[in-house]
mmCIF file of C-alpha atoms and ligand atoms in Angstrom:
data_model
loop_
_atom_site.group_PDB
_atom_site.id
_atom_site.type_symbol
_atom_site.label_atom_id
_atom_site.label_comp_id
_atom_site.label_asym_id
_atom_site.label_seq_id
_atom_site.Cartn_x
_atom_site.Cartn_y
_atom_site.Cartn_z
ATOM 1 C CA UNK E 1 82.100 76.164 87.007
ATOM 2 C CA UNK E 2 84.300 78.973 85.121
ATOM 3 C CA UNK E 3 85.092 77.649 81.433
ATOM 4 C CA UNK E 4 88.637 78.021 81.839
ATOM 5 C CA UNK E 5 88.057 75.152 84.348
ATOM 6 C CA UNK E 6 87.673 73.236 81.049
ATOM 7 C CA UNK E 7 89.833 71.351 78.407
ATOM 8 C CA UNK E 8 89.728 72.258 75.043
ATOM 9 C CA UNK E 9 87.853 69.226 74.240
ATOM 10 C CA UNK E 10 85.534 69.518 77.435
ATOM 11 C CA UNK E 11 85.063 73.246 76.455
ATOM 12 C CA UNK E 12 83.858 72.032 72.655
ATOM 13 C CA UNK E 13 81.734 69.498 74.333
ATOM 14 C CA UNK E 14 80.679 71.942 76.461
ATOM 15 C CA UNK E 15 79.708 74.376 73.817
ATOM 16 C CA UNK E 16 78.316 71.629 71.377
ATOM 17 C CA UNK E 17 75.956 70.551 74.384
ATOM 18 C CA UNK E 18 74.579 74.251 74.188
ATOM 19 C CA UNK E 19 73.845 73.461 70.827
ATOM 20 C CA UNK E 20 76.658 75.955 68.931
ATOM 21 C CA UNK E 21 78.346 74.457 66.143
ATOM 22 C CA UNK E 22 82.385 73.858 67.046
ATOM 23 C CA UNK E 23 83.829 77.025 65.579
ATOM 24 C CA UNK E 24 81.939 78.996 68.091
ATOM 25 C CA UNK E 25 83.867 76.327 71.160
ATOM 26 C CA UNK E 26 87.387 77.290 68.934
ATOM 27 C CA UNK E 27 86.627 81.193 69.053
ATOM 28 C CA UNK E 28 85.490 80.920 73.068
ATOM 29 C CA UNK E 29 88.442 78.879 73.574
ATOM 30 C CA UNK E 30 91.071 81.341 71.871
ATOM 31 C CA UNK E 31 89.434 84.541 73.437
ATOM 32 C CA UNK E 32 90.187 82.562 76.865
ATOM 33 C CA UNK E 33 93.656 81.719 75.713
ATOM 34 C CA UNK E 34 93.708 85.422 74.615
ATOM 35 C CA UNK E 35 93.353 86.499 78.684
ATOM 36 C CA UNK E 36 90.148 88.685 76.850
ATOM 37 C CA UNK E 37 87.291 89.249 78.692
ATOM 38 C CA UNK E 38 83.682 89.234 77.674
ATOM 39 C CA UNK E 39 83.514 92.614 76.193
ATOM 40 C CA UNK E 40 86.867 92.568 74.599
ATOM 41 C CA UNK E 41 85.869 89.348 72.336
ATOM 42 C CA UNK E 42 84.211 90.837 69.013
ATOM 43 C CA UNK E 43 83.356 87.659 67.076
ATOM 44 C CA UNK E 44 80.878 86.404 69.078
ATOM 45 C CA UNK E 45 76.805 87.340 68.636
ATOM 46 C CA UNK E 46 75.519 89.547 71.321
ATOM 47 C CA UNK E 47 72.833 87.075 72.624
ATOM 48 C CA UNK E 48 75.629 84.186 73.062
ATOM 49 C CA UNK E 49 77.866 86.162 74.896
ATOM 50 C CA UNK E 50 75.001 86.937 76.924
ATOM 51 C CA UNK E 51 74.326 83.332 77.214
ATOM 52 C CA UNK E 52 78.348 82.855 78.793
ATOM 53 C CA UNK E 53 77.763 85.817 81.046
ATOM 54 C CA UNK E 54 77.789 83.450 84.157
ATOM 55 C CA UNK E 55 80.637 81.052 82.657
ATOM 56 C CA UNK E 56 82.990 83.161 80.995
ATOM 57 C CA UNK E 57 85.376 84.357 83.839
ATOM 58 C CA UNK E 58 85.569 87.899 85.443
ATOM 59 C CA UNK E 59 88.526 88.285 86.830
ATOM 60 C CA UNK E 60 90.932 91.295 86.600
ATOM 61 C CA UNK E 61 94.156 92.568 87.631
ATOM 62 C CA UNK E 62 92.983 95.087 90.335
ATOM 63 C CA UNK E 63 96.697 96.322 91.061
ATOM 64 C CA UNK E 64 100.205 96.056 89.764
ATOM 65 C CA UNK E 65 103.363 96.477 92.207
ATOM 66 C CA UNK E 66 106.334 96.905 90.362
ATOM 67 C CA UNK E 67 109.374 96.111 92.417
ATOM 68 C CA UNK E 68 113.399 98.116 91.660
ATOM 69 C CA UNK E 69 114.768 94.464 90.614
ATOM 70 C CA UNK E 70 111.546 94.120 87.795
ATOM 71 C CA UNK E 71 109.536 91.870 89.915
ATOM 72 C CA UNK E 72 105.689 92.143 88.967
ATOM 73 C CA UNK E 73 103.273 91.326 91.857
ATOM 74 C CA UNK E 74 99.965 91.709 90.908
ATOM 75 C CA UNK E 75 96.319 91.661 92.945
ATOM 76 C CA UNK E 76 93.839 89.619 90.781
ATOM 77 C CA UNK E 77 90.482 90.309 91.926
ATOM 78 C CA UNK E 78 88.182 87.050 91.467
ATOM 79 C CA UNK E 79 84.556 86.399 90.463
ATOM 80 C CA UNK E 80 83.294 86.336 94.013
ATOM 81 C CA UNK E 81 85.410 89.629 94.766
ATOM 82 C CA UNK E 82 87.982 87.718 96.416
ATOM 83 C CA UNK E 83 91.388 88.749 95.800
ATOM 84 C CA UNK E 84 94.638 87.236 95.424
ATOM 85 C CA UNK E 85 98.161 87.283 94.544
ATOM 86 C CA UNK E 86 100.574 86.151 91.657
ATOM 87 C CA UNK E 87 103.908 87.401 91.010
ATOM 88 C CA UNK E 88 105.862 87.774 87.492
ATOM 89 C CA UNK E 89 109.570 87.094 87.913
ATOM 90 C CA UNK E 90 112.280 88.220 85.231
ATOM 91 C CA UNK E 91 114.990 85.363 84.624
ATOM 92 C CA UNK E 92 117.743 85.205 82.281
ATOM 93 C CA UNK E 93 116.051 81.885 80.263
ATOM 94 C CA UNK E 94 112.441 83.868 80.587
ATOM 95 C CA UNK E 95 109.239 84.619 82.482
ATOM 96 C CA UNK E 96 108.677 83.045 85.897
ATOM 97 C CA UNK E 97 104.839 83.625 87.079
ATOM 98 C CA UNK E 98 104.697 82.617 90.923
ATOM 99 C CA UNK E 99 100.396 81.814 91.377
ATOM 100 C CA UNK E 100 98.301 81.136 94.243
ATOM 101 C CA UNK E 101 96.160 78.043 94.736
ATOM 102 C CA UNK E 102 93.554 79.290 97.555
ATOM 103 C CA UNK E 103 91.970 82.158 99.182
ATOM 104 C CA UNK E 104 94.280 82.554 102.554
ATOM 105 C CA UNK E 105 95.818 79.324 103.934
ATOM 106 C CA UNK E 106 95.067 77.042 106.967
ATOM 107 C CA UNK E 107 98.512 75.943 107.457
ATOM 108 C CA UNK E 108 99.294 78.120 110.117
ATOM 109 C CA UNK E 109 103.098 78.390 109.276
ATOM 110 C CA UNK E 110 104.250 81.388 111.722
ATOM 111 C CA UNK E 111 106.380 83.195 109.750
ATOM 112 C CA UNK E 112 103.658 83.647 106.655
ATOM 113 C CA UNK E 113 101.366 86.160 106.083
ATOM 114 C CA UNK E 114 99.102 84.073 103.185
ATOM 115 C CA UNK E 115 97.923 82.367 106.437
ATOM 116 C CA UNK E 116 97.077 84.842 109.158
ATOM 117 C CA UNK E 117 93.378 85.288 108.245
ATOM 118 C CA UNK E 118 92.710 81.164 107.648
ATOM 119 C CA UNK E 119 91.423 79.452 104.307
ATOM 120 C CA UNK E 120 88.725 81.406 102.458
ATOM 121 C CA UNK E 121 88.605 79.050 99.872
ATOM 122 C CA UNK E 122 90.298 76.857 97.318
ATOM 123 C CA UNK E 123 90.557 77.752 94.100
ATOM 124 C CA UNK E 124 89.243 76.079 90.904
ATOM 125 C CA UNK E 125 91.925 74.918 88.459
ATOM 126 C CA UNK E 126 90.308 77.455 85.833
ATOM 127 C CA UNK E 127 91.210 80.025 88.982
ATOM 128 C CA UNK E 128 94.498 79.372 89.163
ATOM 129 C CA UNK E 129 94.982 79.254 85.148
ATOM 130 C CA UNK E 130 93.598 82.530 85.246
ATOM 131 C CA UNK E 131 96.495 84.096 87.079
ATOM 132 C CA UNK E 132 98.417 82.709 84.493
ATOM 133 C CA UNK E 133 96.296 84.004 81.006
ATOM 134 C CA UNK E 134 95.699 87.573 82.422
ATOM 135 C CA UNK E 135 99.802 87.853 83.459
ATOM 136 C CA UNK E 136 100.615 86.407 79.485
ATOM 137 C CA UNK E 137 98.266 88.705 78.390
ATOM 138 C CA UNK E 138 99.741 91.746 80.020
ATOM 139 C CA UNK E 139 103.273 90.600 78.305
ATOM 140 C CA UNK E 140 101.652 90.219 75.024
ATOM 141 C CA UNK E 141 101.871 87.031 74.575
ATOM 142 C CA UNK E 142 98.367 85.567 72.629
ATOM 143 C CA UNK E 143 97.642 81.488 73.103
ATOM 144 C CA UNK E 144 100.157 79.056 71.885
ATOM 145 C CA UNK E 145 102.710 82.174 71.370
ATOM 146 C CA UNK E 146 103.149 82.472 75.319
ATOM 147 C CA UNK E 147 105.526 84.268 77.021
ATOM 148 C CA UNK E 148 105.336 82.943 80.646
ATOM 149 C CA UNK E 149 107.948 79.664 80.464
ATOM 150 C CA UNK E 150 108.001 78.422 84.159
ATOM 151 C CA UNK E 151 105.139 78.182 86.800
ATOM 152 C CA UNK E 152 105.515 77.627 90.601
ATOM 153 C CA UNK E 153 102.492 77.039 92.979
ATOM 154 C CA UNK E 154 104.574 78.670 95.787
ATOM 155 C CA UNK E 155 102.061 81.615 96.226
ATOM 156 C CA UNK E 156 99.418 81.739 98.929
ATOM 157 C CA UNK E 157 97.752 78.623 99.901
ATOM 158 C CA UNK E 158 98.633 74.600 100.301
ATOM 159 C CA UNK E 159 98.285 73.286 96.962
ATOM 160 C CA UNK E 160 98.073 69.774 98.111
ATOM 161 C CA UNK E 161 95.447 70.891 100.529
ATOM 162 C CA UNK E 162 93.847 71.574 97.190
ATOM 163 C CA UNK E 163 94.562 68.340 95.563
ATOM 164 C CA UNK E 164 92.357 67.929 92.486
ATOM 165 C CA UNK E 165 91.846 71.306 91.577
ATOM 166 C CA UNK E 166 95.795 71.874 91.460
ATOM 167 C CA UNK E 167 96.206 68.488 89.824
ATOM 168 C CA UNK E 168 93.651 69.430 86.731
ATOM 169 C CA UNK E 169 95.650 73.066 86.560
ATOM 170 C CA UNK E 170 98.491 71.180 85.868
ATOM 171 C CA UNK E 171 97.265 68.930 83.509
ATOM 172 C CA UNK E 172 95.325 72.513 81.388
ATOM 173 C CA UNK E 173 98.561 74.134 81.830
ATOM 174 C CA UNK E 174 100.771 71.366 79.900
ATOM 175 C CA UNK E 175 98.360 70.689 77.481
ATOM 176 C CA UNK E 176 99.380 70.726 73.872
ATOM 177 C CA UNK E 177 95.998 72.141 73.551
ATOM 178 C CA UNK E 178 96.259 75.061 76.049
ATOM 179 C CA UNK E 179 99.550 76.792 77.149
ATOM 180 C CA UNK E 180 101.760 73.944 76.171
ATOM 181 C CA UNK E 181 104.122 74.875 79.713
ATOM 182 C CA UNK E 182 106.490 71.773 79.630
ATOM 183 C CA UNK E 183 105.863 70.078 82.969
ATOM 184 C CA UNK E 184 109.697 69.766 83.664
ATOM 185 C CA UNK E 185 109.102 73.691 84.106
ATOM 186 C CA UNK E 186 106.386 73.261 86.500
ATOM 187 C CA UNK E 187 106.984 73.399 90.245
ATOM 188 C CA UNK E 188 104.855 72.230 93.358
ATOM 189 C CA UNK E 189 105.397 74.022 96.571
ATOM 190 C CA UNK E 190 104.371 72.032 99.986
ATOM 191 C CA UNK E 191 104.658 72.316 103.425
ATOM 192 C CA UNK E 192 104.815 68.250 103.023
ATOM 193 C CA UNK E 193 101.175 66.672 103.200
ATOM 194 C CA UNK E 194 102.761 62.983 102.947
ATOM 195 C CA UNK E 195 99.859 61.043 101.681
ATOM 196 C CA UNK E 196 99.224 63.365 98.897
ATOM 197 C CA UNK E 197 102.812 63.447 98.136
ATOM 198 C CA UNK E 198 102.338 59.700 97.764
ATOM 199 C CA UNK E 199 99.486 59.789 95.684
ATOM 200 C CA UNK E 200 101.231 62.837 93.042
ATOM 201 C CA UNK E 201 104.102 60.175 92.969
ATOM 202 C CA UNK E 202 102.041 57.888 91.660
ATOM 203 C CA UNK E 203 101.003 60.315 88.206
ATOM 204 C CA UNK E 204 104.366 60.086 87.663
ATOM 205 C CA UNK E 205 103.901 63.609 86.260
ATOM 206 C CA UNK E 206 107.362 65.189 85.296
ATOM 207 C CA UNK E 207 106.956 68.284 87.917
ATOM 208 C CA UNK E 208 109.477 69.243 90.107
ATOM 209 C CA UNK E 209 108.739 68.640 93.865
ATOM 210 C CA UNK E 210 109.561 71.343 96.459
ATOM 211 C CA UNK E 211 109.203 70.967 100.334
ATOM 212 C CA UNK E 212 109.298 73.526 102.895
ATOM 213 C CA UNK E 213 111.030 71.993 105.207
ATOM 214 C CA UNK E 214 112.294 75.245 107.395
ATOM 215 C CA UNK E 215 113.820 73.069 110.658
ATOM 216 C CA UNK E 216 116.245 69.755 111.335
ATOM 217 C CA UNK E 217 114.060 68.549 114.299
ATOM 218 C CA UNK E 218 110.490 67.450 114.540
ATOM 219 C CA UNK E 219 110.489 69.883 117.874
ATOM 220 C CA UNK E 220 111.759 72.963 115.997
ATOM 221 C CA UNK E 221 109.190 72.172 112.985
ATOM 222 C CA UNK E 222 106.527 71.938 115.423
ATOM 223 C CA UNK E 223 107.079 75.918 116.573
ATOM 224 C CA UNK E 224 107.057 77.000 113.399
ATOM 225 C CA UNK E 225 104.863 74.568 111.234
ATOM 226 C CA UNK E 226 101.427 73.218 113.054
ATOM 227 C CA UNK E 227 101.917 70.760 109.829
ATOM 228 C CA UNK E 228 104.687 69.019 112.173
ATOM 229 C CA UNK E 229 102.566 67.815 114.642
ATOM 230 C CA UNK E 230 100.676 65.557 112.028
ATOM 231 C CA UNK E 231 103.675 64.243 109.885
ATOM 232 C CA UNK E 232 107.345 63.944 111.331
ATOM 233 C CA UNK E 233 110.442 64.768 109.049
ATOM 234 C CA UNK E 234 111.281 61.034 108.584
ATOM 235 C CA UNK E 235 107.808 60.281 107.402
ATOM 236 C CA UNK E 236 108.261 63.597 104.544
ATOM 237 C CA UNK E 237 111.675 61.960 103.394
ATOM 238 C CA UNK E 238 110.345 58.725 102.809
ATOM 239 C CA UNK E 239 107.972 60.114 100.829
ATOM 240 C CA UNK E 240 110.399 62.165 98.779
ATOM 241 C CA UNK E 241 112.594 59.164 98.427
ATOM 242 C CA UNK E 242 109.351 57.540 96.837
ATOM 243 C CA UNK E 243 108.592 60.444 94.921
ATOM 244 C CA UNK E 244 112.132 59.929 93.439
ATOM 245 C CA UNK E 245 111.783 56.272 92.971
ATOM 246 C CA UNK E 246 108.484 57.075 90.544
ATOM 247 C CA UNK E 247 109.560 60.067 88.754
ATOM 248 C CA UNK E 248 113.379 60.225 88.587
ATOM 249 C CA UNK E 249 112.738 64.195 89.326
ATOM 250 C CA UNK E 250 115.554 65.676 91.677
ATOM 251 C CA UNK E 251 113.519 67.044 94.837
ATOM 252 C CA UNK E 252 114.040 70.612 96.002
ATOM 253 C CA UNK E 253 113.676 71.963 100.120
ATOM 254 C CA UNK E 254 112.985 75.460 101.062
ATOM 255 C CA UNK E 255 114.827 76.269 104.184
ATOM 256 C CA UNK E 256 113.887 79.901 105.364
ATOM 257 C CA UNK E 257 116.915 80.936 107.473
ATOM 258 C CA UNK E 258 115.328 82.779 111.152
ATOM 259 C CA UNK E 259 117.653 83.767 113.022
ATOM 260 C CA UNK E 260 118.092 82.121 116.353
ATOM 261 C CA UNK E 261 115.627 79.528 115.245
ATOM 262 C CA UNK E 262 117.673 77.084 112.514
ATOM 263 C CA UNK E 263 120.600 79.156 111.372
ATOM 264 C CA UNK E 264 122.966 77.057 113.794
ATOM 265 C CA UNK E 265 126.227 74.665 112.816
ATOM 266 C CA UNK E 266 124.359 71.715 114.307
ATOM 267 C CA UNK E 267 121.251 72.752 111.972
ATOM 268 C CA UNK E 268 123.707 72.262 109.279
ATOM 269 C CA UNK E 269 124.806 68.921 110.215
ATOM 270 C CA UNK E 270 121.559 67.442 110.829
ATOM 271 C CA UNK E 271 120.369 68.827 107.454
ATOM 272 C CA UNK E 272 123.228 66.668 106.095
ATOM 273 C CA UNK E 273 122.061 63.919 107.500
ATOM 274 C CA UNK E 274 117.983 64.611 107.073
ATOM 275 C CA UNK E 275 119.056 64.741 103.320
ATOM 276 C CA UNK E 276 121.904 62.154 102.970
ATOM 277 C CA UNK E 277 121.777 59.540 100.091
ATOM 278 C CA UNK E 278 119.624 61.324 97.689
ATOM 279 C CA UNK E 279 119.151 63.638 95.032
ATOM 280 C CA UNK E 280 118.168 67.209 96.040
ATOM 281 C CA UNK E 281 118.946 70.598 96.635
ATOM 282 C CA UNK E 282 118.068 73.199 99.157
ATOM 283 C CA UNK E 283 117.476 76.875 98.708
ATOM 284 C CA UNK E 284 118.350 78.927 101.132
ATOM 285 C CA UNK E 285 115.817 81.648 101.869
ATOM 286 C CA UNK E 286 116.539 84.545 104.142
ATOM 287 C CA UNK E 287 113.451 85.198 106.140
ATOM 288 C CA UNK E 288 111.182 88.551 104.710
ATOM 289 C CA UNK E 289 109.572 89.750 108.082
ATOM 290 C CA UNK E 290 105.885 90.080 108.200
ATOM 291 C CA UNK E 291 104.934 92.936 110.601
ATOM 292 C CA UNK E 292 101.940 90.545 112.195
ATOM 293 C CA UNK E 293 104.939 88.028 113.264
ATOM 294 C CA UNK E 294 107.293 88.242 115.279
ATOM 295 C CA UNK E 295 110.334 86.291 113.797
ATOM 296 C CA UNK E 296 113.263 87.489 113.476
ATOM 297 C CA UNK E 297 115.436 88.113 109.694
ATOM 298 C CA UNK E 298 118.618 86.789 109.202
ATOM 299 C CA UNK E 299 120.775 89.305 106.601
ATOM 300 C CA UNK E 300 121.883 88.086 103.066
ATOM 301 C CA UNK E 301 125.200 87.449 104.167
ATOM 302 C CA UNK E 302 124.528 84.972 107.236
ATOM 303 C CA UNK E 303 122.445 83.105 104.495
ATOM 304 C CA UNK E 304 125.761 82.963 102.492
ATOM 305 C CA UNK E 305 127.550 81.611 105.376
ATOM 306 C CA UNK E 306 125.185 79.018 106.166
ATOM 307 C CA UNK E 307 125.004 77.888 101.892
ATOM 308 C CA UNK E 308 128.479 77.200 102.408
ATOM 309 C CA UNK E 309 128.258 75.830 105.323
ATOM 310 C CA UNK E 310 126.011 73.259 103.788
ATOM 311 C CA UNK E 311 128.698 72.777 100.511
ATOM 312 C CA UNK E 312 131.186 71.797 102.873
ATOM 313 C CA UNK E 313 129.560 69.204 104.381
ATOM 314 C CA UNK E 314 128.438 67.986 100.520
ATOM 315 C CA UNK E 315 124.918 69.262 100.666
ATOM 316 C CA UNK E 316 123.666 70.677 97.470
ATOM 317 C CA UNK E 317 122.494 74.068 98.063
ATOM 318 C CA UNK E 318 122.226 77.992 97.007
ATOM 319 C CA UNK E 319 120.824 81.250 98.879
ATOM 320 C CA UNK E 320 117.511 81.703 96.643
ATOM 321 C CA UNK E 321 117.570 85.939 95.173
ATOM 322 C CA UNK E 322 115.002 87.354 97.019
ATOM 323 C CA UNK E 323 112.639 89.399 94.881
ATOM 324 C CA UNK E 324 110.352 92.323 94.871
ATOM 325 C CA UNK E 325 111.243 92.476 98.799
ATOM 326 C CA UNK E 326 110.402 96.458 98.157
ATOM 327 C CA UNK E 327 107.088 95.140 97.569
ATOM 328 C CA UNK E 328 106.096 92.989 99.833
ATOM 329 C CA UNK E 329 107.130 90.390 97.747
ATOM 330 C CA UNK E 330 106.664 87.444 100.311
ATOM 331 C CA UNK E 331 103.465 85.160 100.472
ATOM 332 C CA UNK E 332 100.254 87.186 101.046
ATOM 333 C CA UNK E 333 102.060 90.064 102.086
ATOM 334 C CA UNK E 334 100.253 92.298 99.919
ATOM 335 C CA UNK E 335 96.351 90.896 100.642
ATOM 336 C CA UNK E 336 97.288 90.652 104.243
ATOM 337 C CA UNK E 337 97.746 94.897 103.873
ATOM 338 C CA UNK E 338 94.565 94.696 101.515
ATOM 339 C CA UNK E 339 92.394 93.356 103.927
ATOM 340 C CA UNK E 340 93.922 96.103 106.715
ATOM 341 C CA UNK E 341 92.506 98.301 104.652
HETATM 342 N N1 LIG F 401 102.068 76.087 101.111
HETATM 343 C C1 LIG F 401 103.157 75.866 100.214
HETATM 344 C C2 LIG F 401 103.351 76.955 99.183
HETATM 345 C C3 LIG F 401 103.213 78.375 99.615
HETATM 346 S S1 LIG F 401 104.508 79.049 100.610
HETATM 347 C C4 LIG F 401 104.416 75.605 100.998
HETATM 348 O O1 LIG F 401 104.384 75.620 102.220
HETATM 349 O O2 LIG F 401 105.447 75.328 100.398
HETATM 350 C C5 LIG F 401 105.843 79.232 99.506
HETATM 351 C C6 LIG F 401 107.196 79.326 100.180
HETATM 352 O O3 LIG F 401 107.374 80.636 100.756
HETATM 353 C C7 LIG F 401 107.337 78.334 101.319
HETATM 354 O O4 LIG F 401 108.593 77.725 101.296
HETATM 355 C C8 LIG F 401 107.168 79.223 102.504
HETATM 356 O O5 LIG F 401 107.696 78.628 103.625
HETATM 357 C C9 LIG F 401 107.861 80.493 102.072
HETATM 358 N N2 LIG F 401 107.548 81.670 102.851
HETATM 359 C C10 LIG F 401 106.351 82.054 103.331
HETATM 360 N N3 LIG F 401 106.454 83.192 104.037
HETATM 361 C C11 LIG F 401 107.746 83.554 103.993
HETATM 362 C C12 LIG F 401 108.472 84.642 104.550
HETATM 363 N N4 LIG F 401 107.887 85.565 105.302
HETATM 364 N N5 LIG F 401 109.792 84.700 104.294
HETATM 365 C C13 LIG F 401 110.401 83.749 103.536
HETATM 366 N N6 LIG F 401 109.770 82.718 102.993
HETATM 367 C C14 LIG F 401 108.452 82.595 103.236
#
């Protein structure tokens, strides 16, 4: 246990049980909140901070990768000496922070470097708030005055496959008491493990729900996405359609255009009709290569073509802006060259 694994009231329980009177819980908590570390906190007694040495969490940005178009992507080296990867993204309405939610993947998806060396580890919902408080730290903003407006668990690892840990995150992350990120501005990233889509359906929480759905046929999704063989396309829209039915929340797909692989006409047809009849959009991402695989990229403008492709055949849908490309911007890009070296 970390204590940013904690709520504010767990965290005063916490520090009550340790027999500190509840101002000492409010100062722990706002240093946390602060993204300070240990050292950096200077109203606490020597011997207590001591006392938190093995709580109070270690982590720390270990690099920073600033990309031409502003994107941040930063190497967050945990506790254990693990590292991993979030990304700060620049919008127009305000500050997008892209985290992970394990240590590598075991998804297997071919065209994704997060996955190449296998799950590590998950990590704890105080992990992946960390990501968070050190990135609003490094923009200045200080507890309840946060900058960060919008997270997405789209950065290495399954968060599903990580069900409880990401499901607490979410629940520190919207907390009046804690960030206070709306959870309308909170998006979920799957490759589509239907029973746990099921069971987030029924917290009705007011997330947004994005699958990566990548192909039209269960045959196609099988080459690319070992997920396939264990849950057909049909099965993933019936949960969306549920997911819908329980939380009213439009339901987003990631389709990462390979070329030669789904970028057809017919792709776009049966797309139309894998999606017909309810409300969603799909993002349209053109493929960022990963040297270890050997797919091949479709160009910005065949992405275009196949957007409006989509339009005309009344699919809702948009080419996603690639960022920080320069930098290795896509999923574990950057650890997968970390661990190279
Ligand atoms: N496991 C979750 C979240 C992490 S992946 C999921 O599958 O959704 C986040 C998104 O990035 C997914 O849509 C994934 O398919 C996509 N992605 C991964 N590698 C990519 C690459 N090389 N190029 C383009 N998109 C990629």
């Amino acid at each position: 246990m970390i204590l940013t694994d904690l709520s504010y009231f767990e965290l005063l329980d916490y520090v009550q049980k340790m027999g500190l009177p509840r101002f000492r819980g409010e100062q722990i908590f706002d240093a946390i909140y602060s993204g300070k570390n240990l050292e950096e906190i200077s109203n606490l007694p020597k011997g207590l901070k001591e006392q938190l040495l093995s709580i109070y969490p270690k982590y720390q940005i270990l690099y920073k990768f600033e990309s031409k178009d502003g994107t941040i992507k930063f190497l967050i080296k945990l506790d254990d000496d693990n590292a991993i990867e979030s990304v700060l993204m620049k919008y127009k309405y305000g500050y997008t922070v892209c985290i992970s939610t394990q240590v590598g993947c075991r998804m297997g998806c071919k065209f994704c470097a997060s996955t190449l060396g296998g799950l590590v580890r998950n990590l704890t919902a105080g992990e992946m708030l960390g990501q968070i408080l050190l990135i609003n730290k490094f923009l200045g903003g200080k507890g309840s005055d946060r900058k960060i407006t919008n997270v997405v668990l789209m950065g290495s690892g399954e968060p599903l496959d990580n069900y409880d840990n990401t499901i607490k995150f979410i629940e520190l992350l919207s907390s009046q008491r804690g960030l206070n990120i709306s959870q309308r501005n909170i998006s979920i990233s799957t490759c589509g493990l239907v029973d746990k889509i099921y069971q987030l359906a029924d917290l009705k929480l007011n997330i947004t729900l994005t699958i990566s759905l990548h192909a039209t046929s269960d045959e196609k999704r099988k080459s690319i996405m070992p997920i396939a063989n264990r849950y057909t396309i049909k099965e993933i829209i019936d949960a969306c359609k549920y997911y819908y039915k329980q939380t009213k929340r439009k339901i987003y797909f990631e389709y990462t255009l390979i070329a030669d692989v789904n970028d057809s006409g017919e792709d776009q047809k049966s797309l139309k009709n894998i999606l017909n009849g309810f409300l969603c959009h799909v993002n349209v991402i053109p493929l960022n290569t990963v040297k270890e695989r050997s797919l091949k990229k479709t160009t910005r403008l065949m992405a275009y073509q196949f957007v409006e492709g989509l339009k005309k055949l009344g699919v809702s849908a948009t080419v996603r802006r690639t960022m920080g490309e320069d930098i290795g911007g896509a999923c574990g890009q950057l650890r997968a060259n970390l661990l190279k070296l």
